[in-house]
mmCIF file of C-alpha atoms in Angstrom:
data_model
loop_
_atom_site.group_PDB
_atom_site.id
_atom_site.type_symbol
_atom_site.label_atom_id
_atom_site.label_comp_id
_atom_site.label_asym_id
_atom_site.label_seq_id
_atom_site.Cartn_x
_atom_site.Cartn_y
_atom_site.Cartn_z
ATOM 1 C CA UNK X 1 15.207 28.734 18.808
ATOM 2 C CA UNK X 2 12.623 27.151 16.155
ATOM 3 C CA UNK X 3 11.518 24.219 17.470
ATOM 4 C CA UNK X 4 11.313 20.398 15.252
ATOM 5 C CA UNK X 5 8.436 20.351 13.158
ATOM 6 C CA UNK X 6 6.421 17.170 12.906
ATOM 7 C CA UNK X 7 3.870 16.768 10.520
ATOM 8 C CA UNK X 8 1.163 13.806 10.565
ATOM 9 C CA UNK X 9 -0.268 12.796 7.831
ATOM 10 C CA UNK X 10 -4.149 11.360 8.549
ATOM 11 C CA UNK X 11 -6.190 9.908 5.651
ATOM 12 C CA UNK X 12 -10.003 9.522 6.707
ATOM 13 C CA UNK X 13 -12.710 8.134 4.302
ATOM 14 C CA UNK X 14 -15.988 7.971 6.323
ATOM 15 C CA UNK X 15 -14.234 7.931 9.740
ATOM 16 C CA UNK X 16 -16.653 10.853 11.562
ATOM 17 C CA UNK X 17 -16.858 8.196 14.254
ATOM 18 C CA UNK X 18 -13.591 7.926 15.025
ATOM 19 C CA UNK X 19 -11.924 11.689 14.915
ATOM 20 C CA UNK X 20 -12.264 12.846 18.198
ATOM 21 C CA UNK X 21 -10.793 10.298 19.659
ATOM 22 C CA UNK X 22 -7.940 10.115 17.633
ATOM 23 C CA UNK X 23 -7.061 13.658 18.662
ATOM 24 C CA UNK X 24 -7.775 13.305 22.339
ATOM 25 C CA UNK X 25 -5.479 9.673 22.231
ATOM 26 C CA UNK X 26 -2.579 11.906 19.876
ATOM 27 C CA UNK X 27 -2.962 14.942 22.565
ATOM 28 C CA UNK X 28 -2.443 12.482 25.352
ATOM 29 C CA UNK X 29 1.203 11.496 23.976
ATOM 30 C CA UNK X 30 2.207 15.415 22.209
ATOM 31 C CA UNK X 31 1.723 16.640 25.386
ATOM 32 C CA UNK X 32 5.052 14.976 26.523
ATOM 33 C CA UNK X 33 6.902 16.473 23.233
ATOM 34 C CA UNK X 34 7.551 20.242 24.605
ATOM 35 C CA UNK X 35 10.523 20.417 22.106
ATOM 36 C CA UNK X 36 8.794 19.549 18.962
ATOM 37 C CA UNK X 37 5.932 21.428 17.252
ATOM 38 C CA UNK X 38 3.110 19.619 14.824
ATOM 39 C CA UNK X 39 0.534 19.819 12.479
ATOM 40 C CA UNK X 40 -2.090 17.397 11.812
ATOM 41 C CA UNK X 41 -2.394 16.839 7.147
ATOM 42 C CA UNK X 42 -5.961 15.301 7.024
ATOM 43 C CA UNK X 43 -6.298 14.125 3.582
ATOM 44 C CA UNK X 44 -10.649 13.793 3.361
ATOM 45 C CA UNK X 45 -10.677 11.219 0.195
ATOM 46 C CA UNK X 46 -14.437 11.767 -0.833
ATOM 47 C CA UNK X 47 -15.861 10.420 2.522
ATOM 48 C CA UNK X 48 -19.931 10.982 2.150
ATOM 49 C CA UNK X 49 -20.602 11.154 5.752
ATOM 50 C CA UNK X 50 -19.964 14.051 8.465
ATOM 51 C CA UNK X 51 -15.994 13.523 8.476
ATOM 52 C CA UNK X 52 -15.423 16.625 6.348
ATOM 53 C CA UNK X 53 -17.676 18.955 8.151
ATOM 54 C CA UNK X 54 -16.207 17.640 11.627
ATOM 55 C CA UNK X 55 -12.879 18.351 10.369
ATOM 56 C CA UNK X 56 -13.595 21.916 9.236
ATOM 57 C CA UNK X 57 -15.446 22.876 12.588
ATOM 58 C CA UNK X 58 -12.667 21.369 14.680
ATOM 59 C CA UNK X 59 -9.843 22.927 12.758
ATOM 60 C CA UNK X 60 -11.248 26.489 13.689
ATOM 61 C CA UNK X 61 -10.221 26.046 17.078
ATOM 62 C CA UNK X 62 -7.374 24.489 16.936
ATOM 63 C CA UNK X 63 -4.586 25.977 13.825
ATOM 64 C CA UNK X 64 -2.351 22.548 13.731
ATOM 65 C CA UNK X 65 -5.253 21.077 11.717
ATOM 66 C CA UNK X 66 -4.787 21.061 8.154
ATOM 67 C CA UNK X 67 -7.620 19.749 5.825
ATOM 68 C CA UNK X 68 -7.121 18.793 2.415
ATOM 69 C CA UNK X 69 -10.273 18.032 0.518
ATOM 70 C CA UNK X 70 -10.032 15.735 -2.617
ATOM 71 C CA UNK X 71 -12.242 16.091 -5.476
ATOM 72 C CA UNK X 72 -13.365 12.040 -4.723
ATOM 73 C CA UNK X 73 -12.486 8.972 -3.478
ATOM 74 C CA UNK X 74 -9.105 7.845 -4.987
ATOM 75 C CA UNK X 75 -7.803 5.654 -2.644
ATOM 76 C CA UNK X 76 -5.793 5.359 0.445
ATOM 77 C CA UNK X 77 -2.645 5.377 -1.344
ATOM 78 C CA UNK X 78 -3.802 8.510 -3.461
ATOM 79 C CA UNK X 79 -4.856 10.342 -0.209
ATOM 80 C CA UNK X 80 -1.308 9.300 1.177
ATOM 81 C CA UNK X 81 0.575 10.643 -1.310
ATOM 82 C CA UNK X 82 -1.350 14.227 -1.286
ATOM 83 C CA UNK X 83 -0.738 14.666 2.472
ATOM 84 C CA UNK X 84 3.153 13.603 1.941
ATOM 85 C CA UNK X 85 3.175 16.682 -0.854
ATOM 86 C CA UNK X 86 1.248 18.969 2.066
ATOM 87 C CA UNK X 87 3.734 18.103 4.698
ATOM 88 C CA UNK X 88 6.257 20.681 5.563
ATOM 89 C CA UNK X 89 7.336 19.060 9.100
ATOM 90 C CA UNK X 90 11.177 18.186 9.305
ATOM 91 C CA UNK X 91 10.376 14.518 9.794
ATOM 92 C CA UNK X 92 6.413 13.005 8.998
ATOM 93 C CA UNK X 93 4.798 10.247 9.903
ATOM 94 C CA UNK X 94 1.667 8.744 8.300
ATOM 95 C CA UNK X 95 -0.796 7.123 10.677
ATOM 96 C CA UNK X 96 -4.546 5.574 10.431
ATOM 97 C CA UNK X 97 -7.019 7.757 12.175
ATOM 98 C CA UNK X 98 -8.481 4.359 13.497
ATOM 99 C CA UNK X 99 -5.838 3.982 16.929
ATOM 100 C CA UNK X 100 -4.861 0.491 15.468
ATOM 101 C CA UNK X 101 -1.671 2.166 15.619
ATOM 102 C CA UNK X 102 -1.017 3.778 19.369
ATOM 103 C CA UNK X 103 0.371 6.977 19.320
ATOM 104 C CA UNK X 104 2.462 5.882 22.274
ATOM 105 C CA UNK X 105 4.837 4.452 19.866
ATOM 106 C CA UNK X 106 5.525 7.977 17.925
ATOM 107 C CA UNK X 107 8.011 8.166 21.182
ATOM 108 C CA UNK X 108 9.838 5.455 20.091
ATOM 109 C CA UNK X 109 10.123 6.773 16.407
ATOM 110 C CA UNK X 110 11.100 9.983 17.295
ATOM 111 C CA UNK X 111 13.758 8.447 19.631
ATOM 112 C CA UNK X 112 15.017 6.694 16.858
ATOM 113 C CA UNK X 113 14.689 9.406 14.421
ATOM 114 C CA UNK X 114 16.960 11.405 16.606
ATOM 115 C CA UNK X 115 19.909 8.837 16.801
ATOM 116 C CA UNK X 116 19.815 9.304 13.001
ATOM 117 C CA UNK X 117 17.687 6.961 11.117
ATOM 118 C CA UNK X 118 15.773 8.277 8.350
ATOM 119 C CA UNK X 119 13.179 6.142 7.754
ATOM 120 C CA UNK X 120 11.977 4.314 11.393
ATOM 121 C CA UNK X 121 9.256 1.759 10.063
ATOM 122 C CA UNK X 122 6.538 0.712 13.047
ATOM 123 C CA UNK X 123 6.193 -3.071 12.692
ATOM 124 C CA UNK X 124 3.288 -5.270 14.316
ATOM 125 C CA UNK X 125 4.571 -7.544 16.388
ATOM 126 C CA UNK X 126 1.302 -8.664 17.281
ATOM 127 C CA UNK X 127 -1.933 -8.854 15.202
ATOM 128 C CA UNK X 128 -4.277 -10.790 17.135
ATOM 129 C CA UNK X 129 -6.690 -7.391 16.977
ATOM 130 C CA UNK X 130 -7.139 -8.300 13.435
ATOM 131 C CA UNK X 131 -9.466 -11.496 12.157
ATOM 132 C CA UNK X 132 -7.290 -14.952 11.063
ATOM 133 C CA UNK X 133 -8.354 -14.146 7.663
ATOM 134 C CA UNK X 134 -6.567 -11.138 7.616
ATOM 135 C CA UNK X 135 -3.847 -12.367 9.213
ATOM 136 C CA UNK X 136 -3.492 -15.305 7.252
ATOM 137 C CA UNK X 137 -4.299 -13.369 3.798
ATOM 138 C CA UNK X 138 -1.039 -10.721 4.396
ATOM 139 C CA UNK X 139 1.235 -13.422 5.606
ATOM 140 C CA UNK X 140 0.543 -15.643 2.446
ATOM 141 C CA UNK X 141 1.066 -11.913 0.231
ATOM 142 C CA UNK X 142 4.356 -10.585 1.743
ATOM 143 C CA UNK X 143 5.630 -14.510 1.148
ATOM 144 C CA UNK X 144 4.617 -13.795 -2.540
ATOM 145 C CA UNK X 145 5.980 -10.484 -2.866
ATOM 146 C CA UNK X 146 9.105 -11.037 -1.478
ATOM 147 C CA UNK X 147 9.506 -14.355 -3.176
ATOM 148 C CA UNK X 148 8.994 -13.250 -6.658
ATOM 149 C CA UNK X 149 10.539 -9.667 -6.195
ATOM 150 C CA UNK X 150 13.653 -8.026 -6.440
ATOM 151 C CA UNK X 151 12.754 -5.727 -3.668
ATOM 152 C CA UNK X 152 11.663 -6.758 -0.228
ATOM 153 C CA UNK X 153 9.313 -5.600 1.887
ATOM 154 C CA UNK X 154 9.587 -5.703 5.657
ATOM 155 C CA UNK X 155 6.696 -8.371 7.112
ATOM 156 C CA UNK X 156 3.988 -7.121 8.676
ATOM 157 C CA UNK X 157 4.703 -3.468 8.246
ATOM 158 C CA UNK X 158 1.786 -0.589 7.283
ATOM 159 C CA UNK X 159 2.692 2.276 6.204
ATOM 160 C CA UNK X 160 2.714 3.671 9.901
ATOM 161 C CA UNK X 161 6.537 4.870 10.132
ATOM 162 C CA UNK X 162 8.204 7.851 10.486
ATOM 163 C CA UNK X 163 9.967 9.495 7.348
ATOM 164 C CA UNK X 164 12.421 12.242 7.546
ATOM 165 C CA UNK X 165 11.780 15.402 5.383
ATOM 166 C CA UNK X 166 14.732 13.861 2.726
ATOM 167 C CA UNK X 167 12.965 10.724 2.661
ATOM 168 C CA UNK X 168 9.934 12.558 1.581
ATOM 169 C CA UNK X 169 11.334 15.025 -1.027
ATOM 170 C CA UNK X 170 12.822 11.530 -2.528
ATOM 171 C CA UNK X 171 8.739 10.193 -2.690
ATOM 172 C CA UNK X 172 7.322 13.409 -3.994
ATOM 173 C CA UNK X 173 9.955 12.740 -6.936
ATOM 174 C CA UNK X 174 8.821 9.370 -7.653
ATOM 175 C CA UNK X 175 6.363 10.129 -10.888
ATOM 176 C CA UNK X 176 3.651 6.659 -10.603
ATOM 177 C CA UNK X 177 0.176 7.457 -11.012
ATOM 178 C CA UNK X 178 -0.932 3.603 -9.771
ATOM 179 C CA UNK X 179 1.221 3.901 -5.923
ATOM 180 C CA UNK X 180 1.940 1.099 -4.065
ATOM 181 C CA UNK X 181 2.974 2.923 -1.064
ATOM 182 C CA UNK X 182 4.613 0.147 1.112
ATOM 183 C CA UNK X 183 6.758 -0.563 -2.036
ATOM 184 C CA UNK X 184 7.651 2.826 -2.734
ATOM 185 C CA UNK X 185 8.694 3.463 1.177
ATOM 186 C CA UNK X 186 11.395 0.158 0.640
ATOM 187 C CA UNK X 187 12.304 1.511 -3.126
ATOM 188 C CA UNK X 188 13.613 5.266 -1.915
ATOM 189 C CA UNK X 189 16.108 3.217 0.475
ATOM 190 C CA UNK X 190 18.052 5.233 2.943
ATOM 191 C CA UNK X 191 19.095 4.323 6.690
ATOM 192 C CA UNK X 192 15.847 2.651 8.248
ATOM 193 C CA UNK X 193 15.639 0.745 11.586
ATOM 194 C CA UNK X 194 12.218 -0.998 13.198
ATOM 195 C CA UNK X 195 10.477 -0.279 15.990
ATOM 196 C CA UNK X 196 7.764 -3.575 17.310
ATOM 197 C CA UNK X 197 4.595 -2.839 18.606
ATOM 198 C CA UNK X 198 1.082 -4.327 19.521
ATOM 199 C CA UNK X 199 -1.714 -3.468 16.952
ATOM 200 C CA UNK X 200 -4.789 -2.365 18.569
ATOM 201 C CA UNK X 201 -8.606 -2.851 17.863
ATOM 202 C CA UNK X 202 -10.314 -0.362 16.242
ATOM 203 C CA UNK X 203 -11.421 2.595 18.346
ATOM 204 C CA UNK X 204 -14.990 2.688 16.225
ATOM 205 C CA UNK X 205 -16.223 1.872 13.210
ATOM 206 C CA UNK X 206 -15.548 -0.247 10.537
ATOM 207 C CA UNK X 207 -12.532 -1.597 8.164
ATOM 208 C CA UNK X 208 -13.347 -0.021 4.553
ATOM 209 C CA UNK X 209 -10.914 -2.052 2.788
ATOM 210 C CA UNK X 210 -13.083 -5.396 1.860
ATOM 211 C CA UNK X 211 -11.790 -8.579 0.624
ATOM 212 C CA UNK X 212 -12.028 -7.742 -3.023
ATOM 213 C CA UNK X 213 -10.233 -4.575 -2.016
ATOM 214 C CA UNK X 214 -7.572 -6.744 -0.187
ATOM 215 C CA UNK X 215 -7.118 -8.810 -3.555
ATOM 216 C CA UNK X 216 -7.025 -6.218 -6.259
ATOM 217 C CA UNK X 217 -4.427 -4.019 -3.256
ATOM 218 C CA UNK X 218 -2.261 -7.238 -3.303
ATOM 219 C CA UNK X 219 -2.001 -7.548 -7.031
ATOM 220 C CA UNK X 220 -1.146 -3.704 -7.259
ATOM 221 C CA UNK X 221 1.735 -4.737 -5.240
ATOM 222 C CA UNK X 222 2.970 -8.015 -6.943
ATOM 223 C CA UNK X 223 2.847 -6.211 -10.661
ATOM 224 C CA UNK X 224 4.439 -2.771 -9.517
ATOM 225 C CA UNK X 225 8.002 -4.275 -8.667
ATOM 226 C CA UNK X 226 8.090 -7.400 -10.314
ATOM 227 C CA UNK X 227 7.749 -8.842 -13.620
ATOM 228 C CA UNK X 228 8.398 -12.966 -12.745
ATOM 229 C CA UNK X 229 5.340 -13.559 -13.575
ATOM 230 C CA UNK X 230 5.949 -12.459 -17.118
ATOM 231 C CA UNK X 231 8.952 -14.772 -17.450
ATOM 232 C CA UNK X 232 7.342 -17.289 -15.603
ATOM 233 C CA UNK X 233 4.551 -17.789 -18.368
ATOM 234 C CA UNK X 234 7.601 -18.140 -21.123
ATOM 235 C CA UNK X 235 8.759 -20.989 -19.590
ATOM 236 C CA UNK X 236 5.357 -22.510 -19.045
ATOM 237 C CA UNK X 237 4.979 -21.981 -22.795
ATOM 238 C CA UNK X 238 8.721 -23.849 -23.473
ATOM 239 C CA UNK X 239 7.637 -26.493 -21.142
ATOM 240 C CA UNK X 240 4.150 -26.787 -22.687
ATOM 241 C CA UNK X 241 5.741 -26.432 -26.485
ATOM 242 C CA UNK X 242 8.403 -29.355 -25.526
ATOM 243 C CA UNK X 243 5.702 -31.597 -23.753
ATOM 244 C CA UNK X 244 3.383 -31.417 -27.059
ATOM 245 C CA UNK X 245 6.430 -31.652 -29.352
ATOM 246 C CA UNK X 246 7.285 -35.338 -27.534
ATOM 247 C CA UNK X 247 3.885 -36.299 -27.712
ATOM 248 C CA UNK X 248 3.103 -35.421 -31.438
ATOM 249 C CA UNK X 249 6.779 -37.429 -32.535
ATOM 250 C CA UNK X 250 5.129 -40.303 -29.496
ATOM 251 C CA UNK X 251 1.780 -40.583 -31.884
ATOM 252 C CA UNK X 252 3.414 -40.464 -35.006
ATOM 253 C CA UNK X 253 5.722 -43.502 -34.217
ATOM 254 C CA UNK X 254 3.209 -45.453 -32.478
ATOM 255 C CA UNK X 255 1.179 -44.837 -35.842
ATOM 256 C CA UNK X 256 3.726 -45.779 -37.933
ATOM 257 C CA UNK X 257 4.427 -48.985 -35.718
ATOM 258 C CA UNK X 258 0.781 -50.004 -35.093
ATOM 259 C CA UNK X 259 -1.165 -48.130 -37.802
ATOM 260 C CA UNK X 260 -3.533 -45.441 -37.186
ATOM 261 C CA UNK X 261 -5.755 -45.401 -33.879
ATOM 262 C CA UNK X 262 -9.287 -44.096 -33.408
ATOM 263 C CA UNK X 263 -8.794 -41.072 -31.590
ATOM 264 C CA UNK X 264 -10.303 -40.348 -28.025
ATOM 265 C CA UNK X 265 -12.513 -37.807 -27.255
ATOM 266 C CA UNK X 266 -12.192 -37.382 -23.631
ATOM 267 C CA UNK X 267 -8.771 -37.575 -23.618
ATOM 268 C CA UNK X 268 -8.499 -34.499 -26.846
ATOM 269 C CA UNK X 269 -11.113 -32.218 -24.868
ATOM 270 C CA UNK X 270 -8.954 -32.793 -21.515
ATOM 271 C CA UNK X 271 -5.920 -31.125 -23.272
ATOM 272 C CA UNK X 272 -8.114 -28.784 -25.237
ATOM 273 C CA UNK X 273 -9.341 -27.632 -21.892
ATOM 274 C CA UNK X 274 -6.067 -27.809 -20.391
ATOM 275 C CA UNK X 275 -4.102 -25.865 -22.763
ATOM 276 C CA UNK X 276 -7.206 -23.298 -23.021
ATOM 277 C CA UNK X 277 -6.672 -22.234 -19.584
ATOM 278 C CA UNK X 278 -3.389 -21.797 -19.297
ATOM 279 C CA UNK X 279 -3.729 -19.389 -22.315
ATOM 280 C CA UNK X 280 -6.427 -17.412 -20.839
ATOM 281 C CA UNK X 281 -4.059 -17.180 -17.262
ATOM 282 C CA UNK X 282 -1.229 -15.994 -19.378
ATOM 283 C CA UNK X 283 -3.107 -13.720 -21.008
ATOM 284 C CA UNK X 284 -4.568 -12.309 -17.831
ATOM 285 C CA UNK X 285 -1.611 -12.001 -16.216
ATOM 286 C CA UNK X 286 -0.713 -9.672 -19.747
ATOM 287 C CA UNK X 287 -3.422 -7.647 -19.000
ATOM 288 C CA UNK X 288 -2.723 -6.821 -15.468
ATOM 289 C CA UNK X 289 0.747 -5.393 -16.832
ATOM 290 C CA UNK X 290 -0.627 -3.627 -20.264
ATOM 291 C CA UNK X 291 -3.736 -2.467 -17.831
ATOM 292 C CA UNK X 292 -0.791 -0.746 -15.960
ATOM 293 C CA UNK X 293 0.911 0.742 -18.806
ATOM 294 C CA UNK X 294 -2.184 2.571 -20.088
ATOM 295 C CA UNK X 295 -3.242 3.950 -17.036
ATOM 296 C CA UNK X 296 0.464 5.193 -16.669
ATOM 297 C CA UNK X 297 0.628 6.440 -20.391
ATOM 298 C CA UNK X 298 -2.058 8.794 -19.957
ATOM 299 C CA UNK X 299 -0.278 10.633 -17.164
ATOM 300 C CA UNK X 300 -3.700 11.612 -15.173
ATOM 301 C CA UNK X 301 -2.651 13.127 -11.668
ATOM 302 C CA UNK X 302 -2.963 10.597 -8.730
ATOM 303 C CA UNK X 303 -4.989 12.730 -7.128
ATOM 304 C CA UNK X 304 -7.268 15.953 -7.215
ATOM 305 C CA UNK X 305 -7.564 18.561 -4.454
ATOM 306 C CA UNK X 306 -10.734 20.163 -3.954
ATOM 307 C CA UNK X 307 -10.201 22.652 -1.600
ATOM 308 C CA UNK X 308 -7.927 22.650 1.728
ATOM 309 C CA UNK X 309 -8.825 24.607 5.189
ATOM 310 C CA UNK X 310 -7.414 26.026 8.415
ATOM 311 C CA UNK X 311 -9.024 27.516 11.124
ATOM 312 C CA UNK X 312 -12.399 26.624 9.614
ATOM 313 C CA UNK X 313 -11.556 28.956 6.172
ATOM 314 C CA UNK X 314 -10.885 27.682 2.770
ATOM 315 C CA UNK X 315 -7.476 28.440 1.552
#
């Protein structure tokens, strides 16, 4: 009898460091799963130091390993997308190479997987491991998000889940070249339960997503499912249009009452200042959405492959 595929989908950018452990901490828990079979998608995405090479050499012993190679560095959610299109496993689950997330809790989504959940997402009950910036910086975003959007997106939940293979044929039909992944998990829907665990330290190395990273990650987010923001500047505009309307008919009675008054110049280059940067927060707030709409026009791929290996050979 064939026996449950599971395929895990790894993105690494400059994580040599942290490979081998990763594989001896996932052997540890596979070990238990006699009934399933697996394979190991590592998505390289343009890392410049020995991850690559480490990859390759361990993959010749060892014929779960697949390596996909892309052609540079496109971005987590790039590299996440081109393992979900390698996957052939009957459920998958994406997970950080970095054992922040323990694989001791893939027995928990495979437990719920089998009572028939499709999508089992892995939420952090506890993020002390991570600095109070960080902390504080993704509590204040998923209060945005979900404030401002239509669709909500479970608190404090990566994109560490498991996904069965339906769930996944739904994402590789989902055509955006700019992917916000944790959006796009909540968008497809189906039957999805949660599963709480305690995020770990890093087992080596270092975060590669800086603040700046963070930021620009977060506004990815807000503009992909939402467009308040767009209506929101209309009715600043109304408001802003009505206030000036009541002031302009205020000055021309109070000129017509008292006669004509010797205008201020602090007070005019207050308002000129004012309404100046309101217009240039509108108009970035345009940008972000027309920036979008090019990028999308052009229909580039979201990714490139370079080359992919098992057992050491290119394919």
């Amino acid at each position: 009898m064939k026996k449950t595929s599971i395929s895990f989908v790894v993105p690494v950018f400059n994580e040599a460091a942290t490979i081998a452990s990763f594989l001896a901490g996932m052997e540890q828990v596979l070990s238990q799963l006699s009934d399933y079979e697996f394979e190991f998608i590592f998505v390289n995405d343009g890392s410049t130091d020995d991850t690559l090479s480490n990859l390759i050499g361990i993959s010749v012993s060892d014929p779960r390993i697949i390596v996909v190679d892309l052609s540079r560095n496109f971005g987590k959610e790039a590299a996440l997308t081109a393992g979900l299109h390698e996957a052939h496993g009957d459920a998958v689950i994406p997970i950080d190479v970095d054992l922040q997330d323990p694989p001791e809790v893939i027995l928990h989504l495979l437990s719920a997987w089998r009572r028939g959940y499709e999508v089992v997402t892995a939420r952090r009950s506890d993020r002390s491991a991570d600095s109070l910036v960080k902390r504080k910086s993704a509590e204040f975003f998923y209060w945005i998000h979900n404030l401002i959007s239509d669709l909500k997106i479970p608190k404090d939940v990566g994109d560490f889940r498991l996904l069965d293979h339906k769930v996944v044929e739904a994402m590789k039909c989902l055509p955006e070249n700019r992917r916000f992944m944790k959006g796009l998990f909540a968008w497809v829907g189906f039957r999805t339960t949660v599963v709480d665990y305690i995020r770990q330290p890093r087992s080596a190395g270092q975060s590669k997503f800086s603040a700046l990273k963070l930021w620009n990650f977060a506004m990815e987010g807000i503009t992909s499912f939402s467009t308040v923001l767009l209506r929101f500047w209309t009715y600043i505009g109304i408001v802003i249009a009505l206030l000036a309307f009541a002031y302009m008919c205020f000055i021309i009675g109070r000129t017509l009452i008292l006669g004509v008054d010797i205008p201020g110049y602090a007070s005019l280059l207050a308002v000129i200042l004012f309404l100046g940067g309101i217009q240039l927060i509108g108009i970035g707030i345009l940008g972000e959405y027309i920036g979008r709409i090019y990028m999308e026009s052009k229909r580039r791929p979201a990714y490139i492959v370079r080359s992919r290996y098992q057992r050491g050979v290119e394919q």
